[in-house]
One Martini backbone bead per residue (centre of mass of N, CA, C, O) as a GRO file, in nm:
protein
  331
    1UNK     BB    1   0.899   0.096   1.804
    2UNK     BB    2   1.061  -0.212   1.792
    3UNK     BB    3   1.294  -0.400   1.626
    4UNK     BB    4   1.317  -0.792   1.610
    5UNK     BB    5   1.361  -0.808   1.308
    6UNK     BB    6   1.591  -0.915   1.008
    7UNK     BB    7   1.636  -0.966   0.707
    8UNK     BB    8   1.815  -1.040   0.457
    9UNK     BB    9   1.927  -0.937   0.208
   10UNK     BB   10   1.774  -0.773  -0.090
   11UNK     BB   11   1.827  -0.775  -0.445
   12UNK     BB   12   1.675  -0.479  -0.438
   13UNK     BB   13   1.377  -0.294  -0.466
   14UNK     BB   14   1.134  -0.179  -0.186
   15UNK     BB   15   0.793  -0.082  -0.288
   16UNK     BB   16   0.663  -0.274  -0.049
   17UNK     BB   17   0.436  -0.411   0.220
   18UNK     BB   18   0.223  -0.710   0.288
   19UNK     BB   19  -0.004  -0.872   0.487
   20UNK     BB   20  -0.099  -1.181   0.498
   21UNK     BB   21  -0.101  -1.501   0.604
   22UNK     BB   22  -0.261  -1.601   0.972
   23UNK     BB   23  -0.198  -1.782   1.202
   24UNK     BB   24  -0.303  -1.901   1.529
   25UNK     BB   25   0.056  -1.843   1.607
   26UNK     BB   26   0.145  -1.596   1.447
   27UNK     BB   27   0.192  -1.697   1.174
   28UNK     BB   28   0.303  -1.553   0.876
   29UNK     BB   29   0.330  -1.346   0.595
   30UNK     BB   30   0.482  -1.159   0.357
   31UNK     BB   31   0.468  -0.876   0.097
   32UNK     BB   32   0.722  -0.812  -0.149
   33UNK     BB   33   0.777  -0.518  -0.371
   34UNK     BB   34   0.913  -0.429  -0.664
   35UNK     BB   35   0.914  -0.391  -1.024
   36UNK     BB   36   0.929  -0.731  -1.095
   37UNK     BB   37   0.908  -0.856  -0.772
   38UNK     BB   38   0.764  -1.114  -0.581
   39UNK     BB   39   0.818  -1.145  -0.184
   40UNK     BB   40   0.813  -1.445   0.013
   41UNK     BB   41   0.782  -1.404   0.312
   42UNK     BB   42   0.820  -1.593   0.669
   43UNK     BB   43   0.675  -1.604   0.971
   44UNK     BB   44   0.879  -1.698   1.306
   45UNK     BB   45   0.789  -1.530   1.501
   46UNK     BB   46   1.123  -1.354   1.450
   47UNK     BB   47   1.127  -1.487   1.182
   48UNK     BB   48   1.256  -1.399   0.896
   49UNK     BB   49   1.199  -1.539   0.578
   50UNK     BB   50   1.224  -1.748   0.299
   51UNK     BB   51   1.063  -1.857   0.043
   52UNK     BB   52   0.950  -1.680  -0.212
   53UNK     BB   53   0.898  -1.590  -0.544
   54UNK     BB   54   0.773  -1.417  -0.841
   55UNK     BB   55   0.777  -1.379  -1.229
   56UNK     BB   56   0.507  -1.418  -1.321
   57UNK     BB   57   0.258  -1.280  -1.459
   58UNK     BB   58   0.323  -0.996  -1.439
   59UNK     BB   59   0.352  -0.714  -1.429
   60UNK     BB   60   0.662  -0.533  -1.565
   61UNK     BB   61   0.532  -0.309  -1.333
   62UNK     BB   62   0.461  -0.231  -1.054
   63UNK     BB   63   0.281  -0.064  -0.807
   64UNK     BB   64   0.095  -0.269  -0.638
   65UNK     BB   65  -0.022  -0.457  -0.312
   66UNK     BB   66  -0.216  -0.692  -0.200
   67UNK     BB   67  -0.471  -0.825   0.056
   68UNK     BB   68  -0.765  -1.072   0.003
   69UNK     BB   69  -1.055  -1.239   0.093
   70UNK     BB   70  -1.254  -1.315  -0.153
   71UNK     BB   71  -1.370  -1.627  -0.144
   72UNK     BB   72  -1.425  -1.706   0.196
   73UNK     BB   73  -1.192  -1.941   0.286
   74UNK     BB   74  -0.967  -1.737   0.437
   75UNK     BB   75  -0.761  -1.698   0.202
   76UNK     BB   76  -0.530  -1.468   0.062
   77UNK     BB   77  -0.534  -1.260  -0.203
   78UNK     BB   78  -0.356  -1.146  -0.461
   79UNK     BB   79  -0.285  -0.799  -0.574
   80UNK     BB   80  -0.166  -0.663  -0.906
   81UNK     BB   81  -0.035  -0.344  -1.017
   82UNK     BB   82   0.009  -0.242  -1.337
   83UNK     BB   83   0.269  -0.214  -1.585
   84UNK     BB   84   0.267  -0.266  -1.975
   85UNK     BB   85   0.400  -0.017  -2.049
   86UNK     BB   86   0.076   0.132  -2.142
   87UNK     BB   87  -0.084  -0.089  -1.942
   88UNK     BB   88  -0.318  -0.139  -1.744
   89UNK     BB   89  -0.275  -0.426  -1.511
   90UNK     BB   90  -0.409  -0.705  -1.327
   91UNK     BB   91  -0.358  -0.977  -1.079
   92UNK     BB   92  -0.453  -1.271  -0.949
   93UNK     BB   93  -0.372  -1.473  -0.676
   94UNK     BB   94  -0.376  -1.819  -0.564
   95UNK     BB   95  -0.365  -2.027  -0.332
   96UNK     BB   96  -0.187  -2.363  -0.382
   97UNK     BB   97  -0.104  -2.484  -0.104
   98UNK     BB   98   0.245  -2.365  -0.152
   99UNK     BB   99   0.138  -2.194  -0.403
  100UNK     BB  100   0.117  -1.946  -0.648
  101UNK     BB  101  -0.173  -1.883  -0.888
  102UNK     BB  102  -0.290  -1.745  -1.186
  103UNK     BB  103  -0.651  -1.648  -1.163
  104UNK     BB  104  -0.588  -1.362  -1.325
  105UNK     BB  105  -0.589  -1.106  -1.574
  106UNK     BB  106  -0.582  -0.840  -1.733
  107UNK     BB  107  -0.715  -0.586  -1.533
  108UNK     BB  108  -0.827  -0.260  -1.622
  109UNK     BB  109  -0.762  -0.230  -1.306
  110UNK     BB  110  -0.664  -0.035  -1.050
  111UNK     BB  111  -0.584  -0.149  -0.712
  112UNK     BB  112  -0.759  -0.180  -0.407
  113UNK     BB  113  -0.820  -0.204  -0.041
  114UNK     BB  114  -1.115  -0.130   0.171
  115UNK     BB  115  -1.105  -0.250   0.447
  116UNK     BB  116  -1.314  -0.059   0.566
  117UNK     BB  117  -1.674  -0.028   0.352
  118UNK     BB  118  -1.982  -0.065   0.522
  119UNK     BB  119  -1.851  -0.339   0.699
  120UNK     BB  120  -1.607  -0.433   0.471
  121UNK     BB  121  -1.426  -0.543   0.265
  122UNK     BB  122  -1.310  -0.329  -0.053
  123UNK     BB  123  -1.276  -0.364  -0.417
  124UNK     BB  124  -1.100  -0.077  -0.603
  125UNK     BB  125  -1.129   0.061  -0.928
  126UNK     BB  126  -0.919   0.208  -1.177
  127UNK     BB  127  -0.861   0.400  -1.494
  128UNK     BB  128  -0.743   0.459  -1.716
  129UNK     BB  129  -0.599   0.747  -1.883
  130UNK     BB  130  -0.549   1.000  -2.114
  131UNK     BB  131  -0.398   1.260  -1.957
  132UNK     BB  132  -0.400   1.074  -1.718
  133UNK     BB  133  -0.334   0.792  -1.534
  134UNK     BB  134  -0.583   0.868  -1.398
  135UNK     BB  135  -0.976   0.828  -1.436
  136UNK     BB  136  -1.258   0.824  -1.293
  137UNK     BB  137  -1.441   0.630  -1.144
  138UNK     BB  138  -1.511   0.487  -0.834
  139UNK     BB  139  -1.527   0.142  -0.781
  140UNK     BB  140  -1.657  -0.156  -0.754
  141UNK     BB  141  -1.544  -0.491  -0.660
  142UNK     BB  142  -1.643  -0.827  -0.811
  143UNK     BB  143  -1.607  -1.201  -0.743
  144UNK     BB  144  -1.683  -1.473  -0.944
  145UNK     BB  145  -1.381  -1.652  -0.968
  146UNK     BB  146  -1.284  -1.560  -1.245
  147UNK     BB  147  -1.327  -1.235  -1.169
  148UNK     BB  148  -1.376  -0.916  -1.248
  149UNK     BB  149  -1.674  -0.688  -1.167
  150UNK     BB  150  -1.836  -0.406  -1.252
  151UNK     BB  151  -2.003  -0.192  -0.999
  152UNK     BB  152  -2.034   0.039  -0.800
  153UNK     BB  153  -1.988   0.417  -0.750
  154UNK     BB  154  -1.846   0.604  -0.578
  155UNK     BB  155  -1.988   0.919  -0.479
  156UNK     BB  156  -1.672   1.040  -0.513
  157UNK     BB  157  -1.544   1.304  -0.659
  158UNK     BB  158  -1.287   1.277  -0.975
  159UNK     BB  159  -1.280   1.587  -1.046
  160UNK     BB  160  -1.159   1.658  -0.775
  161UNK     BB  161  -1.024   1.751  -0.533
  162UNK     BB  162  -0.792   1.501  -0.470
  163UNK     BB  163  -0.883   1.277  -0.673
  164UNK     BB  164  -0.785   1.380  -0.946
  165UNK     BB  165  -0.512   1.231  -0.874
  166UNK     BB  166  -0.593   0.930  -0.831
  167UNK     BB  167  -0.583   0.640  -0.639
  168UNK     BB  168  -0.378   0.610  -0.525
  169UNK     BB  169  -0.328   0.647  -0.163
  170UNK     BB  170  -0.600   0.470  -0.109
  171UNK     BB  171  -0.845   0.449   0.186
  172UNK     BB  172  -1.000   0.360   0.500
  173UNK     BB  173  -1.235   0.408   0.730
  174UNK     BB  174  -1.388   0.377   1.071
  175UNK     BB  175  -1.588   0.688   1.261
  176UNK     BB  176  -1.762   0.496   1.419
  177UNK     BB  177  -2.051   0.489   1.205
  178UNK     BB  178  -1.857   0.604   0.978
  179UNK     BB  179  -1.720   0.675   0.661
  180UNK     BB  180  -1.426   0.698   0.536
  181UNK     BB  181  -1.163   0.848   0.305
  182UNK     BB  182  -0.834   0.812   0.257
  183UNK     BB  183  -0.553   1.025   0.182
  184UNK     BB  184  -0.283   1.056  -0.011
  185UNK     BB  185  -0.158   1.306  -0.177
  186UNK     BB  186   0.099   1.512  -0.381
  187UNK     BB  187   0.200   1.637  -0.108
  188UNK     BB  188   0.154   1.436   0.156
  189UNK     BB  189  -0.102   1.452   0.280
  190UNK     BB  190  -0.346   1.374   0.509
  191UNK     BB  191  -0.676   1.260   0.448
  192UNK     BB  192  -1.008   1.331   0.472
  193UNK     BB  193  -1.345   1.215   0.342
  194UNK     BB  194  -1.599   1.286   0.217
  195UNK     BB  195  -1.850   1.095   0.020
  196UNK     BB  196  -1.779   1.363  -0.211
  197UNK     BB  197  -1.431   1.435  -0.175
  198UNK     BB  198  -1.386   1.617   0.032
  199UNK     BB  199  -1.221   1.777   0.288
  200UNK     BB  200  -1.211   1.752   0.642
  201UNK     BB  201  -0.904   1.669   0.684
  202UNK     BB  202  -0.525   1.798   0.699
  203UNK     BB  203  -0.223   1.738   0.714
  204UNK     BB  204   0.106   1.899   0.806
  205UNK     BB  205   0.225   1.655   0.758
  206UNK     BB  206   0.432   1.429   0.610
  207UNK     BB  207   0.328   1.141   0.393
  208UNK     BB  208   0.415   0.854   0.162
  209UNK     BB  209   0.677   0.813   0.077
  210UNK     BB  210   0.796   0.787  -0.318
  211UNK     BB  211   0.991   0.521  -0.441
  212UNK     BB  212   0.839   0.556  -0.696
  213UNK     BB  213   0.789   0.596  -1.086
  214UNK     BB  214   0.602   0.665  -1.373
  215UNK     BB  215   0.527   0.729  -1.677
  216UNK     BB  216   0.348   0.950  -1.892
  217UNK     BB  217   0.174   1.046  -2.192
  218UNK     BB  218   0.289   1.273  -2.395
  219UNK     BB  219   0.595   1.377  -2.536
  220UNK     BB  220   0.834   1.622  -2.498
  221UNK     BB  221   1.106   1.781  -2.638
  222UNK     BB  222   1.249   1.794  -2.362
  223UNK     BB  223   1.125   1.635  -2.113
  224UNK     BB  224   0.907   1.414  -2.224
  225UNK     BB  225   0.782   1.240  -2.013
  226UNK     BB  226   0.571   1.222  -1.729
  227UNK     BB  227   0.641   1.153  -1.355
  228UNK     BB  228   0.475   0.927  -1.167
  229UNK     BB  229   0.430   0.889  -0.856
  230UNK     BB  230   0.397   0.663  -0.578
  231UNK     BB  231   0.172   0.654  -0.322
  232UNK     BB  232   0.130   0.583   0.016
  233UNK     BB  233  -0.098   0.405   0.206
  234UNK     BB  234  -0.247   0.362   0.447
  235UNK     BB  235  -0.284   0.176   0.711
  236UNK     BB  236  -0.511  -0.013   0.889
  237UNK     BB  237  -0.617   0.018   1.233
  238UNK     BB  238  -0.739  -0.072   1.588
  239UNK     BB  239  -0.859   0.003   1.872
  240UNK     BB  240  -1.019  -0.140   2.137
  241UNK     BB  241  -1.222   0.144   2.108
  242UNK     BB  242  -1.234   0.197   1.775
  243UNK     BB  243  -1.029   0.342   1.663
  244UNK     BB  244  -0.796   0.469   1.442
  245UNK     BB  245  -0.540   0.369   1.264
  246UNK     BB  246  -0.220   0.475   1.117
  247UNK     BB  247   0.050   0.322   0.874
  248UNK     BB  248   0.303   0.559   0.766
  249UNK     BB  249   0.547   0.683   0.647
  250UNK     BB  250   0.768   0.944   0.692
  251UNK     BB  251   0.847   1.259   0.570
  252UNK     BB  252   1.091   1.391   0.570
  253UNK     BB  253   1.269   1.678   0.680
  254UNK     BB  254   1.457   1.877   0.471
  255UNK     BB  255   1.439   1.841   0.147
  256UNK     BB  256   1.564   1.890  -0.152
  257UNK     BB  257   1.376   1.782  -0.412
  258UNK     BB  258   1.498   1.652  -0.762
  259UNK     BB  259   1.224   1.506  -0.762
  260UNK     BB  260   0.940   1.326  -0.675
  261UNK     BB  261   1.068   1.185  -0.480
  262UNK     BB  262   1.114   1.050  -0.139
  263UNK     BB  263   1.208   1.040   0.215
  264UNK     BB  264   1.181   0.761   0.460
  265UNK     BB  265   1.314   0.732   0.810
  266UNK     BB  266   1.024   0.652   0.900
  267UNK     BB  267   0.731   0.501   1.105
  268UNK     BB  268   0.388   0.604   1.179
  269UNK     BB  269   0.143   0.627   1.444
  270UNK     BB  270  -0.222   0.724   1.384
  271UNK     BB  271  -0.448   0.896   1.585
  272UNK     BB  272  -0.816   0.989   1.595
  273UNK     BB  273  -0.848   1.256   1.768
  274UNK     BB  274  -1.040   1.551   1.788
  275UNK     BB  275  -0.998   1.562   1.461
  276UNK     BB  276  -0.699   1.443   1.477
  277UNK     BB  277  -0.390   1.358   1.383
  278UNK     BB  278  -0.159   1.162   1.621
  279UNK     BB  279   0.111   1.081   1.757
  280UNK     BB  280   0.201   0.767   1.898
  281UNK     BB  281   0.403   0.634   1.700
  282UNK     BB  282   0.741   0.497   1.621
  283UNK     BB  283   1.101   0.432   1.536
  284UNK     BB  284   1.295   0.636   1.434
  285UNK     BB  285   1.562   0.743   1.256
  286UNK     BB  286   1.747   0.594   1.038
  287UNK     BB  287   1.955   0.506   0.740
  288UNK     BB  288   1.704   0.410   0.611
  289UNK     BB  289   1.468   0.378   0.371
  290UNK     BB  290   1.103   0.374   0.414
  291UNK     BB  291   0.870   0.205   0.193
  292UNK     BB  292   0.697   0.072   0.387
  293UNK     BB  293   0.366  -0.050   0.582
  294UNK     BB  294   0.225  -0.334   0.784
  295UNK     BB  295   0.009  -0.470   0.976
  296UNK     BB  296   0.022  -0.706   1.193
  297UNK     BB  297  -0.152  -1.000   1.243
  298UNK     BB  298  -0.365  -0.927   1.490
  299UNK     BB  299  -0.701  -0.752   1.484
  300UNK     BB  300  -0.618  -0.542   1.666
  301UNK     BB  301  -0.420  -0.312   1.809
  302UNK     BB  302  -0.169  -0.420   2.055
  303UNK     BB  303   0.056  -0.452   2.312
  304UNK     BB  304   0.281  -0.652   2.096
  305UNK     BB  305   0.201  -0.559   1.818
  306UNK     BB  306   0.289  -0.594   1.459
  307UNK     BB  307   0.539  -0.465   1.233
  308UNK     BB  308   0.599  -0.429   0.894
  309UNK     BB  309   0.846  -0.349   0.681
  310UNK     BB  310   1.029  -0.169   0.450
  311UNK     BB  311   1.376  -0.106   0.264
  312UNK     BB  312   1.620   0.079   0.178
  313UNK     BB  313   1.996   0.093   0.170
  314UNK     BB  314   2.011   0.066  -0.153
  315UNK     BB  315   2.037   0.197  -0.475
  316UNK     BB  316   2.098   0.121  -0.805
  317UNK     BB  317   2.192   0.349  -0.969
  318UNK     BB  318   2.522   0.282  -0.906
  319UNK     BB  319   2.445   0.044  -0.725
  320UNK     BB  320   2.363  -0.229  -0.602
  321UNK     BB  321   2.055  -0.334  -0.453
  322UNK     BB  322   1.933  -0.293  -0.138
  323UNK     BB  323   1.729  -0.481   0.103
  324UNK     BB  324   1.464  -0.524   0.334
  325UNK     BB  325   1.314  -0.660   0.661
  326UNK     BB  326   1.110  -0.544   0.921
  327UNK     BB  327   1.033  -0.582   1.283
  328UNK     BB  328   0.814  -0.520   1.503
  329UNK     BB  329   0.710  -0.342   1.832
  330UNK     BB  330   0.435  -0.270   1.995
  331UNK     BB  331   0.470  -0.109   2.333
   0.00000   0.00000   0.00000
């Protein structure tokens, strides 16, 4: 993957980004989320631009953002999940001309987007948690027009590792004619899973570095409440020939971290061959910590094909925080 375009400085930490919509000349959207702000800048051609921000209607701290085409009209609606305080709830927003605007809230549950899971995009949640951050089964969630309402619940066992530890990570792929949930654990390691939630298959190699987490649970005299990474989910898209593909942060190897938090200096893409993750193509190790990742459509990704990041240059914690968005081309 080379690199043909950088957006300018961006004071936050940015902890992830998804592509939004994309017109016919291959311009659009890219959403990218701090702990409290998301950035909407527009691709045309190699340059990232500023669009606008959001900061109204959102939880309090983010943890996860989306996009899918609920209603059918071709334009994707975006979904925030995330803690406002100890409360879990999601917002969706709707674009309305040139801007969004929140059409759904307060929804008590950790949403992601499962791009293909029976042969169509599905939206699942999961919610909070009493003694664990999350808990219970993964819903299928359906679209009224003004809210969600939960479906049936998938089959996979949330009581049984790896999903007993919630929802973040979590993604499907279609492998041939079946599909699976693909998940990134708490150790991160990249899983396939069969449909009762077993594990088919567990990568040696760690991904989905967490570069944000939050509080959770009960208060303890000494050490006070427990601090819970947000994992990063591949992004999922096809070859060509149907196998699947997948993008996703890869975790620095020799690090010795003092925090659940983890730092990855490159972005890797993954191909299903012969039972087992394959790396084919890399970013290769940069200076600065790769925050997400996601493919830029159209979709499969070709020869040619782009892939848009977020980047962390500089953490908050001593001095002001700077981000990046990076622009790659998959040659």
């Amino acid at each position: 993957m080379k690199r043909i375009s950088r957006s300018d400085k961006i004071p936050d930490e940015l902890h992830g980004v998804v592509a939004g919509d994309v017109d016919a000349d291959g311009n659009g959207e890219v959403l990218a989320f701090g702990r409290r702000i998301l950035y909407i800048y527009r691709v045309k051609g190699k340059e990232l631009l500023p669009y606008t921000r959001i900061t109204r209607g959102l939880p309090g701290h983010i943890l996860n953002v989306e996009a899918v085409d609920l209603d059918g009209d071709g334009k994707k609606e975006i979904l925030v999940s995330g803690l406002e305080g100890e409360y879990l709830g999601s917002t969706v927003l709707k674009r309305k001309g040139d801007v969004y605007e929140q059409v759904a809230g307060r929804i008590p549950y950790f949403l992601v987007v499962l791009p293909d899971w029976q042969g169509k995009p599905t939206v699942v949640g999961q919610r909070l948690g009493s003694d664990t951050p999350f808990e219970g089964r993964l819903v299928t969630m359906s679209w009224s027009g003004k809210n969600f309402v939960e479906g049936a619940p998938l089959s996979a066992d949330t009581r049984i590792a790896p999903l007993s530890s919630g929802i973040p990570g979590l993604t499907s792929a279609r492998f041939g004619k079946e599909w699976r949930l693909i998940y990134t654990d708490p150790d991160g390691h990249l899983r396939v899973l069969d449909v009762s939630g077993k594990t088919e298959f567990r990568s040696a190699a760690k991904y989905g570095a967490a570069t944000d987490d939050f509080e959770y649970g009960i208060t303890l005299p000494k050490s006070g409440k427990s601090r819970n990474p947000v994992r990063k989910a591949a992004r999922v898209s096809l070859r060509p020939d149907d196998s699947p593909l997948f993008l996703i942060p890869k975790v620095k190897e020799g690090l010795l971290a003092m925090t659940s938090l983890q730092e990855s200096k490159s972005i890797a893409i993954l191909q299903w061959t012969d039972g087992e993750l394959v790396d084919k193509a890399d970013t290769g190790d940069s200076n600065f910590a790769y925050s997400g990742a996601d493919f830029f459509p159209p979709l499969p990704l070709r020869k040619g094909g782009k892939v848009i990041a977020s980047t962390i240059e500089q953490s908050g914690v001593a001095k002001s925080a700077v981000s990046r968005l990076d622009l790659f081309s998959v040659e």
